Coordinates of C-alpha atoms in Angstrom, one line a residue:
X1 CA -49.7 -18.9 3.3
X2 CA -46.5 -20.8 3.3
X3 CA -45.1 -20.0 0.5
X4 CA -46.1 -16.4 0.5
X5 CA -44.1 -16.8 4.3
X6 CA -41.4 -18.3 2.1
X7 CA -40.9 -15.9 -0.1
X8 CA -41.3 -12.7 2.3
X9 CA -38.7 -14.6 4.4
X10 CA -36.4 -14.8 1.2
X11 CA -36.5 -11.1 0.2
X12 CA -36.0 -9.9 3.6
X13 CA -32.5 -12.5 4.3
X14 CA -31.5 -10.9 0.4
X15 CA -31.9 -7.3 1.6
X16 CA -30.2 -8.5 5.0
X17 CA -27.1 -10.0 2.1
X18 CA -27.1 -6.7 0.1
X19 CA -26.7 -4.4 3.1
X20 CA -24.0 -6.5 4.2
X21 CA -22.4 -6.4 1.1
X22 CA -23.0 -2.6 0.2
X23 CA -19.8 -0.1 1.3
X24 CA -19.2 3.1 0.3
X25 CA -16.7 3.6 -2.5
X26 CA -13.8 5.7 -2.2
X27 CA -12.9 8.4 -4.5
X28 CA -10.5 11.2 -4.4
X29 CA -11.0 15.3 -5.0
X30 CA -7.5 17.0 -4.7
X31 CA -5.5 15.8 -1.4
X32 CA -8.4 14.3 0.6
X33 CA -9.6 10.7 0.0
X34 CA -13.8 10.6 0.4
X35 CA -16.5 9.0 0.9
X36 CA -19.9 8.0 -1.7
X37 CA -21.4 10.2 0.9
X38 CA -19.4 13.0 1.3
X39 CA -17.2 11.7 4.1
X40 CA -13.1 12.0 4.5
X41 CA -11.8 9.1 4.4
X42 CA -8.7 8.5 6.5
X43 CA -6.9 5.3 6.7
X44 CA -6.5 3.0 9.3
X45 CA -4.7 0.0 7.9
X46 CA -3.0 -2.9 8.0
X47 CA 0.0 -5.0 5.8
X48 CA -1.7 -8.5 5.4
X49 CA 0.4 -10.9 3.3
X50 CA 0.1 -14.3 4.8
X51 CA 2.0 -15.9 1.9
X52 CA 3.7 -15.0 -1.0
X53 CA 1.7 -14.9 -3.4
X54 CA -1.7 -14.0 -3.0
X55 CA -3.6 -13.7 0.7
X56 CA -6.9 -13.2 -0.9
X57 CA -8.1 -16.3 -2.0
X58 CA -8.8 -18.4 1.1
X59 CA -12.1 -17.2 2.1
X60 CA -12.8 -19.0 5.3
X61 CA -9.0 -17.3 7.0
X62 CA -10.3 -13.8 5.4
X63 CA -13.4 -13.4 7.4
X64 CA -11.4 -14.8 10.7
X65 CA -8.7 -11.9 10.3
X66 CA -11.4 -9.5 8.8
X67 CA -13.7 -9.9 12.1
X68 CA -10.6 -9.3 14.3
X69 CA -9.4 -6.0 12.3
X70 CA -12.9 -4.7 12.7
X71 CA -12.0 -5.4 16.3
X72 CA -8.9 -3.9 16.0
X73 CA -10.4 -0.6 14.6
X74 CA -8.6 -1.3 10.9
X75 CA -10.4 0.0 8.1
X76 CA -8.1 -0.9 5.4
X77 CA -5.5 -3.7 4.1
X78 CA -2.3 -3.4 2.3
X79 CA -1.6 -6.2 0.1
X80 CA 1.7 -6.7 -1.5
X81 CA 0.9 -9.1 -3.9
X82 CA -2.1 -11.7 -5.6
X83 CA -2.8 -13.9 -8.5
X84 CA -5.4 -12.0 -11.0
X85 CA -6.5 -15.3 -11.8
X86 CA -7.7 -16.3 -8.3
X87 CA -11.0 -16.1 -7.2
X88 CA -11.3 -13.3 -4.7
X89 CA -15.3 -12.8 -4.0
X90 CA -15.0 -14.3 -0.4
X91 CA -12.1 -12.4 0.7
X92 CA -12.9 -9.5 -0.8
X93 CA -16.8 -9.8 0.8
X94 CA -15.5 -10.5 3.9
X95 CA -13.6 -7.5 4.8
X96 CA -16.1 -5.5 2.8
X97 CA -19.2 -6.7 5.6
X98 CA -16.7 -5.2 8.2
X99 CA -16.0 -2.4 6.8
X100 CA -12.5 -2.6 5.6
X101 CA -11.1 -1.4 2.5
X102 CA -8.3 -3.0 0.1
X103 CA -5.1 -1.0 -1.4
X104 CA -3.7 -3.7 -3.9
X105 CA 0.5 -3.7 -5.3
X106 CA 0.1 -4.5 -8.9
X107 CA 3.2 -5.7 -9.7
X108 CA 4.7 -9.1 -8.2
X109 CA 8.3 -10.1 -8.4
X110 CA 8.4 -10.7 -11.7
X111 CA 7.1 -7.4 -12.7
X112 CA 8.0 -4.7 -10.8
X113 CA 9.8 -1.8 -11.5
X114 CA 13.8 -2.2 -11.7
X115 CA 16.0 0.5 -9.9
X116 CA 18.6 -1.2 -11.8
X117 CA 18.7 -0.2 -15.6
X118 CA 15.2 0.6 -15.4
X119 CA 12.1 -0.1 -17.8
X120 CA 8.5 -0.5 -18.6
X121 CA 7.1 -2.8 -21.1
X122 CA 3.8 -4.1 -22.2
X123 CA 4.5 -7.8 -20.4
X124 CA 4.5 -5.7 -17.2
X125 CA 1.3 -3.4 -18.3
X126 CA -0.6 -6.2 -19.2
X127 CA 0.1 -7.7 -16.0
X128 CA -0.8 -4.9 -14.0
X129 CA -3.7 -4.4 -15.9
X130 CA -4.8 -8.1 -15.4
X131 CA -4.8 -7.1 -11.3
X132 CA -6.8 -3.9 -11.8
X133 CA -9.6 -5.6 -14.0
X134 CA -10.1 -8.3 -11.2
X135 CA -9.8 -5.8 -8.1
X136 CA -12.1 -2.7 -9.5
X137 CA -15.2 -4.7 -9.8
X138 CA -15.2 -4.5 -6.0
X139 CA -16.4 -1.2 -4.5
X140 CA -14.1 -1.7 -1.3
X141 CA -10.9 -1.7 -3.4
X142 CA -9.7 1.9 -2.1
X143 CA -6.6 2.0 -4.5
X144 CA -3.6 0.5 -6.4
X145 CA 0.3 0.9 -6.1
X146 CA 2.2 0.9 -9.1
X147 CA 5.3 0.0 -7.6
X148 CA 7.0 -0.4 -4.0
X149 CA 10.2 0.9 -3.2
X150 CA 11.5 1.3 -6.3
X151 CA 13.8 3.5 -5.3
X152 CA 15.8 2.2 -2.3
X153 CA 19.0 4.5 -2.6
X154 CA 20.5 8.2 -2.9
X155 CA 21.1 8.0 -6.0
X156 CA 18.6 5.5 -7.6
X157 CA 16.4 8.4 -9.0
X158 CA 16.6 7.6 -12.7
X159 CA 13.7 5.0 -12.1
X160 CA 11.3 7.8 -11.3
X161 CA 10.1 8.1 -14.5
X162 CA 9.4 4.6 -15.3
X163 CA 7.2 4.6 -11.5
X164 CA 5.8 8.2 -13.7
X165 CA 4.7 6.3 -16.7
X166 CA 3.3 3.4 -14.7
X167 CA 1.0 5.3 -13.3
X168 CA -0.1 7.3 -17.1
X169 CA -0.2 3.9 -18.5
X170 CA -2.1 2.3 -16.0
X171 CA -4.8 5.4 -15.8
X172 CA -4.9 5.5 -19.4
X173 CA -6.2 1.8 -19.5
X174 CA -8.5 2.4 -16.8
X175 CA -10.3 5.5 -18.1
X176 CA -10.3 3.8 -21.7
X177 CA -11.9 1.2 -20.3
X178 CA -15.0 3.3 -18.6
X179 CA -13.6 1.9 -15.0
X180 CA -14.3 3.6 -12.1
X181 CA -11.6 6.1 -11.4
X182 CA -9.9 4.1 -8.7
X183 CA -7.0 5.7 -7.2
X184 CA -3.5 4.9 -8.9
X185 CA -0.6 5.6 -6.1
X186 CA 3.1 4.7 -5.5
X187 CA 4.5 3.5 -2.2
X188 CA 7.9 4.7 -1.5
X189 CA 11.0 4.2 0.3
X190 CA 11.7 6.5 3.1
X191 CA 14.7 8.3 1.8
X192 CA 16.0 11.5 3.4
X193 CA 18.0 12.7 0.5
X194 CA 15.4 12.4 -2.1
X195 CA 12.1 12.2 -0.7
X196 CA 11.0 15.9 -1.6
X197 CA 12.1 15.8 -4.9
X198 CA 10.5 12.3 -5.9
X199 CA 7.3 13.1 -3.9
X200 CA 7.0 16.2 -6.0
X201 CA 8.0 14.9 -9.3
X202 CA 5.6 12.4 -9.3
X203 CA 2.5 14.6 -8.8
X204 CA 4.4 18.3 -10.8
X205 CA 3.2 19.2 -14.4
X206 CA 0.3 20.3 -16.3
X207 CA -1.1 16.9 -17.3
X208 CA -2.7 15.5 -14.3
X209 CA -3.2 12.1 -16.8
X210 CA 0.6 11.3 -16.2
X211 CA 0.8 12.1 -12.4
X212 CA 0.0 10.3 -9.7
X213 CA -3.4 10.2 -8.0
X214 CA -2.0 9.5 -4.2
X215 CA 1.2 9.2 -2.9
X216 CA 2.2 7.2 0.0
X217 CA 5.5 6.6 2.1
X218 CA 7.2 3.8 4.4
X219 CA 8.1 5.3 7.5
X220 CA 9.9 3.9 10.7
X221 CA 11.0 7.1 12.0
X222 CA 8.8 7.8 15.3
X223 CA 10.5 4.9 17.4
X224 CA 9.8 4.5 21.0
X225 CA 9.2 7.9 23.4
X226 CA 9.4 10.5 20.4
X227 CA 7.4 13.7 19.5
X228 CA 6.0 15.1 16.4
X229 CA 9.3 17.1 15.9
X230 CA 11.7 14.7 17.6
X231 CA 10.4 12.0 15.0
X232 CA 10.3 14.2 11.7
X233 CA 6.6 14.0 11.3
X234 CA 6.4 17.7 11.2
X235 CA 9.2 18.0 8.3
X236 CA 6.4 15.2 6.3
X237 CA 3.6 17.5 6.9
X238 CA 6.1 20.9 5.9
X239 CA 7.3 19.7 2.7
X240 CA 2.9 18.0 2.0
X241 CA 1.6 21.3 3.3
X242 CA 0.6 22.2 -0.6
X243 CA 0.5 18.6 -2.1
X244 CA -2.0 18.4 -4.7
X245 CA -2.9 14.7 -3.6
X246 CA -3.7 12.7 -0.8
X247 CA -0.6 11.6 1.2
X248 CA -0.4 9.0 3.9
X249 CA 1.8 6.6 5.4
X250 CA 1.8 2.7 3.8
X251 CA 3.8 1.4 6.0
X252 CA 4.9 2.2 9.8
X253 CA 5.0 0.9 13.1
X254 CA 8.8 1.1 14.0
X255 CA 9.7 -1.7 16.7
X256 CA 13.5 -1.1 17.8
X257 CA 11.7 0.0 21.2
X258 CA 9.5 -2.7 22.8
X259 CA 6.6 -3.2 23.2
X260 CA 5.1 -1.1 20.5
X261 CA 3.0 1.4 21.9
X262 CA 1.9 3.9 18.5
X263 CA 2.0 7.3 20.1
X264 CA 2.6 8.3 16.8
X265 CA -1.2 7.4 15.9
X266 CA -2.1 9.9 18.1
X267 CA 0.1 12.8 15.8
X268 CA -1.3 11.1 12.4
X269 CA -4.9 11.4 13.6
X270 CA -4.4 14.5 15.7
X271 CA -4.8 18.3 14.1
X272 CA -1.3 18.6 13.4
X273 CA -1.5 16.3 10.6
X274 CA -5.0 15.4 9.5
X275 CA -4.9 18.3 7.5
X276 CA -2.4 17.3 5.2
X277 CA -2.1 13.6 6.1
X278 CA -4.6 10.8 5.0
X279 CA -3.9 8.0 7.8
X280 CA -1.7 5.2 8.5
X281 CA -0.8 1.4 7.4
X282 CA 0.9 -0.4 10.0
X283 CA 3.4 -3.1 9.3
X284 CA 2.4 -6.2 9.8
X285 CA -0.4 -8.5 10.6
X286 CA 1.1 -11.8 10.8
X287 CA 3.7 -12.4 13.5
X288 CA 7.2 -13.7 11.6
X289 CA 10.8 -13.1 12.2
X290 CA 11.2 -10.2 12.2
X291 CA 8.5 -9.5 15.2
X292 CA 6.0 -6.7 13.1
X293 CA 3.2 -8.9 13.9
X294 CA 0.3 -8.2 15.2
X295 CA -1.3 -11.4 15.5
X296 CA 0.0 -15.0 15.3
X297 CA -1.9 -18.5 14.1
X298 CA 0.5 -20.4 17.0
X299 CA 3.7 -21.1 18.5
X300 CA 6.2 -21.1 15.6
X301 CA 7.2 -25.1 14.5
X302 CA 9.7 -26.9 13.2
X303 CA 9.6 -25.9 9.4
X304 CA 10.8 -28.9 8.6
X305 CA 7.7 -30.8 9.9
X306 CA 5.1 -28.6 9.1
X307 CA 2.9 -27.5 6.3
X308 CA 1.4 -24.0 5.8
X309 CA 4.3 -22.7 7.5
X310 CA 6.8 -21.2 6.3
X311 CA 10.0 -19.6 8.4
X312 CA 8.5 -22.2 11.2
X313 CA 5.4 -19.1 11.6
X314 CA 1.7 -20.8 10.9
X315 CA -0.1 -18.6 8.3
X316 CA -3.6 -20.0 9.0
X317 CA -5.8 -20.7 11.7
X318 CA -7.4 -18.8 14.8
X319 CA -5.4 -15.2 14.5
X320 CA -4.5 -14.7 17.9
X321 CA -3.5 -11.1 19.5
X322 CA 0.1 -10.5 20.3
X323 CA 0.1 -8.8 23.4
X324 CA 0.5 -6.0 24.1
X325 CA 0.9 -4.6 20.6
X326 CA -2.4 -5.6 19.3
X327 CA -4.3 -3.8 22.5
X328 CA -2.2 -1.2 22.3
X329 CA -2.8 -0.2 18.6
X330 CA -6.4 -1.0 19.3
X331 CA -6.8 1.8 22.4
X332 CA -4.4 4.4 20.0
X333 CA -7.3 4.0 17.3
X334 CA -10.2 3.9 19.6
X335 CA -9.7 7.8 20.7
X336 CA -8.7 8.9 17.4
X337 CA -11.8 9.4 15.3
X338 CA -10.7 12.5 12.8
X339 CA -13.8 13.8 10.8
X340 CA -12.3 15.7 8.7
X341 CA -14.0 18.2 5.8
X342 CA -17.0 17.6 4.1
X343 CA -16.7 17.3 0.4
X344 CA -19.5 19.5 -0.3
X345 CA -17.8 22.6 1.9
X346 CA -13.8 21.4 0.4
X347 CA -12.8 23.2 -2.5
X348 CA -9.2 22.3 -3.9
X349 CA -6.7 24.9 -4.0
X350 CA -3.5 23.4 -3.9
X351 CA -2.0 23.0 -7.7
X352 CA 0.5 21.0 -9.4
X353 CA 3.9 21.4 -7.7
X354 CA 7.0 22.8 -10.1
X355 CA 8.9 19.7 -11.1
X356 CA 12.1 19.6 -9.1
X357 CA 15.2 20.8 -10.8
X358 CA 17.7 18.3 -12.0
X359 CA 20.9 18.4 -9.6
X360 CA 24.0 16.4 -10.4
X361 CA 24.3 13.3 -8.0
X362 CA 21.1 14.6 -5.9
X363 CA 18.3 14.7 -8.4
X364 CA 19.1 13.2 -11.6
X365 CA 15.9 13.4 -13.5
X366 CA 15.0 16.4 -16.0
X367 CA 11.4 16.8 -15.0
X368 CA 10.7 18.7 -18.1
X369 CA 11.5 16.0 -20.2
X370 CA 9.0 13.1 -21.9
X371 CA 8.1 10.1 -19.9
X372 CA 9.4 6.8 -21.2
X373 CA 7.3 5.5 -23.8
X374 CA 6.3 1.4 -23.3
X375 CA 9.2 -0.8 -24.0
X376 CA 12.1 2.0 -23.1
X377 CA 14.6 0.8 -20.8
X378 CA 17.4 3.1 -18.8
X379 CA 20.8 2.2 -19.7
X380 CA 21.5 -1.3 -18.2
X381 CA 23.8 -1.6 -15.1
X382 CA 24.2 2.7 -15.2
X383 CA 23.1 5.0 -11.9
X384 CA 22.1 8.5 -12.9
X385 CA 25.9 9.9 -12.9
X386 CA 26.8 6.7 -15.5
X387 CA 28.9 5.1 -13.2
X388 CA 27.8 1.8 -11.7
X389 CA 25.6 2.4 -8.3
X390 CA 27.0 2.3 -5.2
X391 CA 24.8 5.4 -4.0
X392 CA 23.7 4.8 0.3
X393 CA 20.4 2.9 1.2
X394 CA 18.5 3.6 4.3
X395 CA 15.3 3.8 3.3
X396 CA 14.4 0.5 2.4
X397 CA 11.4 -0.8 5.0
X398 CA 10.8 -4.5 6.6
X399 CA 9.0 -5.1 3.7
X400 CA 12.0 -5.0 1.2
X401 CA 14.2 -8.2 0.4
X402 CA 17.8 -7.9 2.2
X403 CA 19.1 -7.3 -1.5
X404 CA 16.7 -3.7 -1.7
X405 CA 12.9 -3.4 -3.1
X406 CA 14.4 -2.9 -6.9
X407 CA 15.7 -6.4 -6.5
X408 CA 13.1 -8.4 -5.0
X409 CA 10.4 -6.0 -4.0
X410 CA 7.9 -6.5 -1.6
X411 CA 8.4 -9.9 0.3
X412 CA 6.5 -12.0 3.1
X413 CA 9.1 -10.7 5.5
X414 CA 10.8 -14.2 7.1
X415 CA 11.0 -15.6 4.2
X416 CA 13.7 -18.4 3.4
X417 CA 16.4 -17.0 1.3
X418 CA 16.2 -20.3 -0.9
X419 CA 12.9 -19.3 -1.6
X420 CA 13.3 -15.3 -2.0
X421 CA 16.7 -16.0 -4.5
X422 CA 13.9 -18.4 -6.6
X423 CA 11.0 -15.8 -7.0
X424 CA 13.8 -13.0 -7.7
X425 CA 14.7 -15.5 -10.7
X426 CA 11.8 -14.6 -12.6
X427 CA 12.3 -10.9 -14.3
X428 CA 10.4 -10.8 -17.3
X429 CA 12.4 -8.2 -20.3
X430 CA 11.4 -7.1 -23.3

C-alpha cells in the first residue's frame, strides 16, 4: 500500500512538473505572431540584461524577476546578449512556468554587424548559430534578432544587406537543420529618414528564404502627455498597414517626462494599432544610470566596495518596484487585453513589398541586386556616397554605446566606459 501510495504520489507531482513546464510555442503566419492553439500573440515585454554578458544563467535571480513580471503583466523578455555555452534550463524554466516568452540578440560585441565597412563571415555565422542551437530546444523562445541597431545614421544604409543575409544565412541553417521555424527578426534603430525604406527592404522580394521573418523597432517617440498622432504612432501603423510580417516595438518607454506613465500602451494595445502592430518591449528592467528601470536590487553603492555591482547599481537580489513606474506600467497592461484574430479565420493577404528604389544620399542600396555572399565585406572606412561617414544620428536608443550600436551594439546601459572601450576591443574579421 505504501509504495503503490509512493508511486501514485510520484506520477501525480510529475504531471504537476510537466504542466508547469508545458507553454505554447509561438509561430508566425504572415504579420500576426500565434499561438500552438490558434491564439494571436501580442507582446508584452521587457529588456532584461542584468550584466553584460549573459542574464540567463543564474537560475535562482530568474525565477525572483520571472514571478514579479508575471506580476507585472510581462509576457516576454528581450535579451541583448548570452554565452551559448552556459547552462540556461533554470532560467529559461522559470519564465516558461509564468508564462513569459524569450526574444534572444544573437550576436554579442564581438560579432555583430558593422555599420562601418560592413561584412558577414562564417566566425560570426557560426556564432550565431551556436546561440540558436542552445535557445530553440526551449518552446518559450519566441524569436531571434540578427542584429541591433545596425544602422544608427542617415546614411548608414549600405549595412542593410549584410542585416539581409544574416537573416538568409541564419534560416538556411535552421531549416537545414529540421529546427523548428523559430522566428528570425532584426531590431532597428529609430531613424526618420530611413525607416520606410529599410523596414521594407528587409522583408521586399520574391524569395521569402532571404527576408526577414519579423521586424521590430526602437522607439522613444510618445514622451510624456502625447497622442497617437502627436507621437507618430499613426505614421508606424501607415507606412505597416500592408507589411507582410509581424511588426512591433523592441524597445520603448521614453522617460524625458517623469514619472513614466505609458499612455502609449493604451494606443499599442488599442484598435488603432493591434491590427497592424504586434505589442511592445519596454526598456529596462533593472534600474541603472540612466533611470529606464523598472525595478532595483538596492540603493546604489560605492562601486569601489562592492561586488556584483557594476556603475554602483546591484544586479542581484530581491527585485524591488520602482515607484511609480512599475505600478503604472502594471495598471496600463492590466486593461489592455487585445484578442486579436483567430488563426483558423486569418488568411494572409498582404505580399512582399517592392524593394525600395536606390536614391543617392537617401537610400543607397540597389534592392535588386544579390545579397552578400559569406565572407564579403563593404569597402572599409566608405559610407554609401564613398566618402567617409559623417551622415546625422538620432536614432540610436538607450540601449546603444555613446559611440552608436555599429560600434559597440547593445550594452548594459551604465556601463563604465573602461569596461565598454574593452568589450568593443574584440571585433573578430575574416
Amino acid at each position: 500500500m505504501y509504495s503503490r501510495a509512493v508511486s501514485t504520489a510520484a506520477v501525480v507531482a510529475a504531471l504537476a512538473v510537466s504542466a508547469a513546464d508545458a507553454i505554447s510555442k509561438i509561430s508566425i503566419s504572415g504579420s500576426k505572431f500565434f499561438t500552438d492553439g490558434g491564439d494571436q500573440f501580442f507582446v508584452k515585454g521587457v529588456a532584461y540584461q542584468l550584466t553584460p554578458d549573459d542574464p540567463l544563467i543564474d537560475s535562482k535571480q530568474c525565477k525572483l524577476d520571472a514571478s514579479l513580471m508575471k506580476d507585472l503583466g510581462a509576457n516576454s523578455i528581450r535579451v541583448y546578449h548570452v554565452d551559448p555555452k552556459g547552462d540556461h534550463k533554470g532560467c529559461m524554466d522559470a519564465f516558461s512556468e509564468n508564462g513569459i516568452y524569450l526574444f534572444v540578440d544573437l550576436d554579442t560585441f564581438s560579432t555583430q554587424i558593422s555599420q562601418e565597412a560592413a561584412f558577414w563571415n562564417q566566425t560570426q555565422l557560426s556564432a550565431f548559430e551556436a546561440v540558436l542551437d542552445e535557445f530553440v530546444k526551449y518552446d518559450n523562445t519566441a524569436g531571434v534578432f540578427v542584429g541591433n541597431e545596425v544602422i544608427t545614421r542617415s546614411n548608414g544604409s549600405e549595412a542593410a544587406p549584410y542585416v539581409k543575409a544574416a537573416a538568409r544565412d541564419v534560416k538556411a541553417y535552421r531549416d537545414s537543420k529540421g529546427m523548428r521555424k523559430v522566428p528570425v527578426g532584426y531590431s532597428a534603430a529609430d531613424i526618420a529618414e530611413l525607416r520606410p525604406m529599410l523596414q521594407d527592404y528587409l522583408a521586399c522580394g520574391t524569395n521569402a528564404s532571404e527576408s526577414l521573418d519579423f521586424f521590430s523597432l526602437n522607439a522613444y517617440e510618445w514622451c510624456g502627455p502625447s497622442s497617437f498622432v502627436g507621437s507618430g504612432y499613426s505614421e508606424l501603423i501607415k507606412n505597416a498597414s500592408a507589411y507582410p510580417i509581424p511588426i512591433f516595438f523592441s524597445e520603448t518607454g521614453c522617460n524625458t517626462n517623469r514619472p513614466r506613465t505609458f499612455d502609449d500602451q493604451a494606443a499599442i494595445f488599442g484598435q488603432q494599432m493591434t491590427g497592424v502592430w504586434s505589442g511592445a518591449i519596454v526598456y529596462e528592467w533593472i534600474e541603472e544610470a540612466n533611470n529606464y528601470g523598472l525595478i532595483s536590487y538596492g540603493p546604489k553603492v560605492d562601486q569601489s566596495s562592492a561586488t556584483g555591482a557594476l556603475d554602483g547599481f546591484p544586479r542581484s537580489g530581491t527585485p524591488t518596484p520602482v515607484s511609480p513606474d512599475f505600478s503604472n506600467l502594471k495598471g496600463q497592461w492590466a486593461t489592455l487585453t487585445p484578442s486579436g484574430v483567430k488563426k483558423s479565420e486569418y488568411s494572409p493577404t498582404n505580399g512582399a513589398p517592392a524593394c525600395p528604389a536606390e536614391t543617392s544620399g537617401v537610400w543607397d542600396v540597389d534592392g535588386g541586386a544579390a545579397l552578400p555572399t559569406l565572407g564579403q565585406t563593404a569597402a572599409k572606412g566608405a559610407s554609401p556616397t564613398g566618402a567617409a561617414g559623417s551622415g546625422t544620428s538620432t536614432g540610436a536608443s538607450p540601449s546603444a554605446t555613446k559611440q552608436g550600436a555599429a560600434s559597440g551594439g547593445k550594452e548594459v546601459a551604465g556601463m563604465s566606459a573602461a569596461l565598454v572601450a574593452v568589450l568593443l576591443g574584440f571585433v573578430w574579421w575574416l
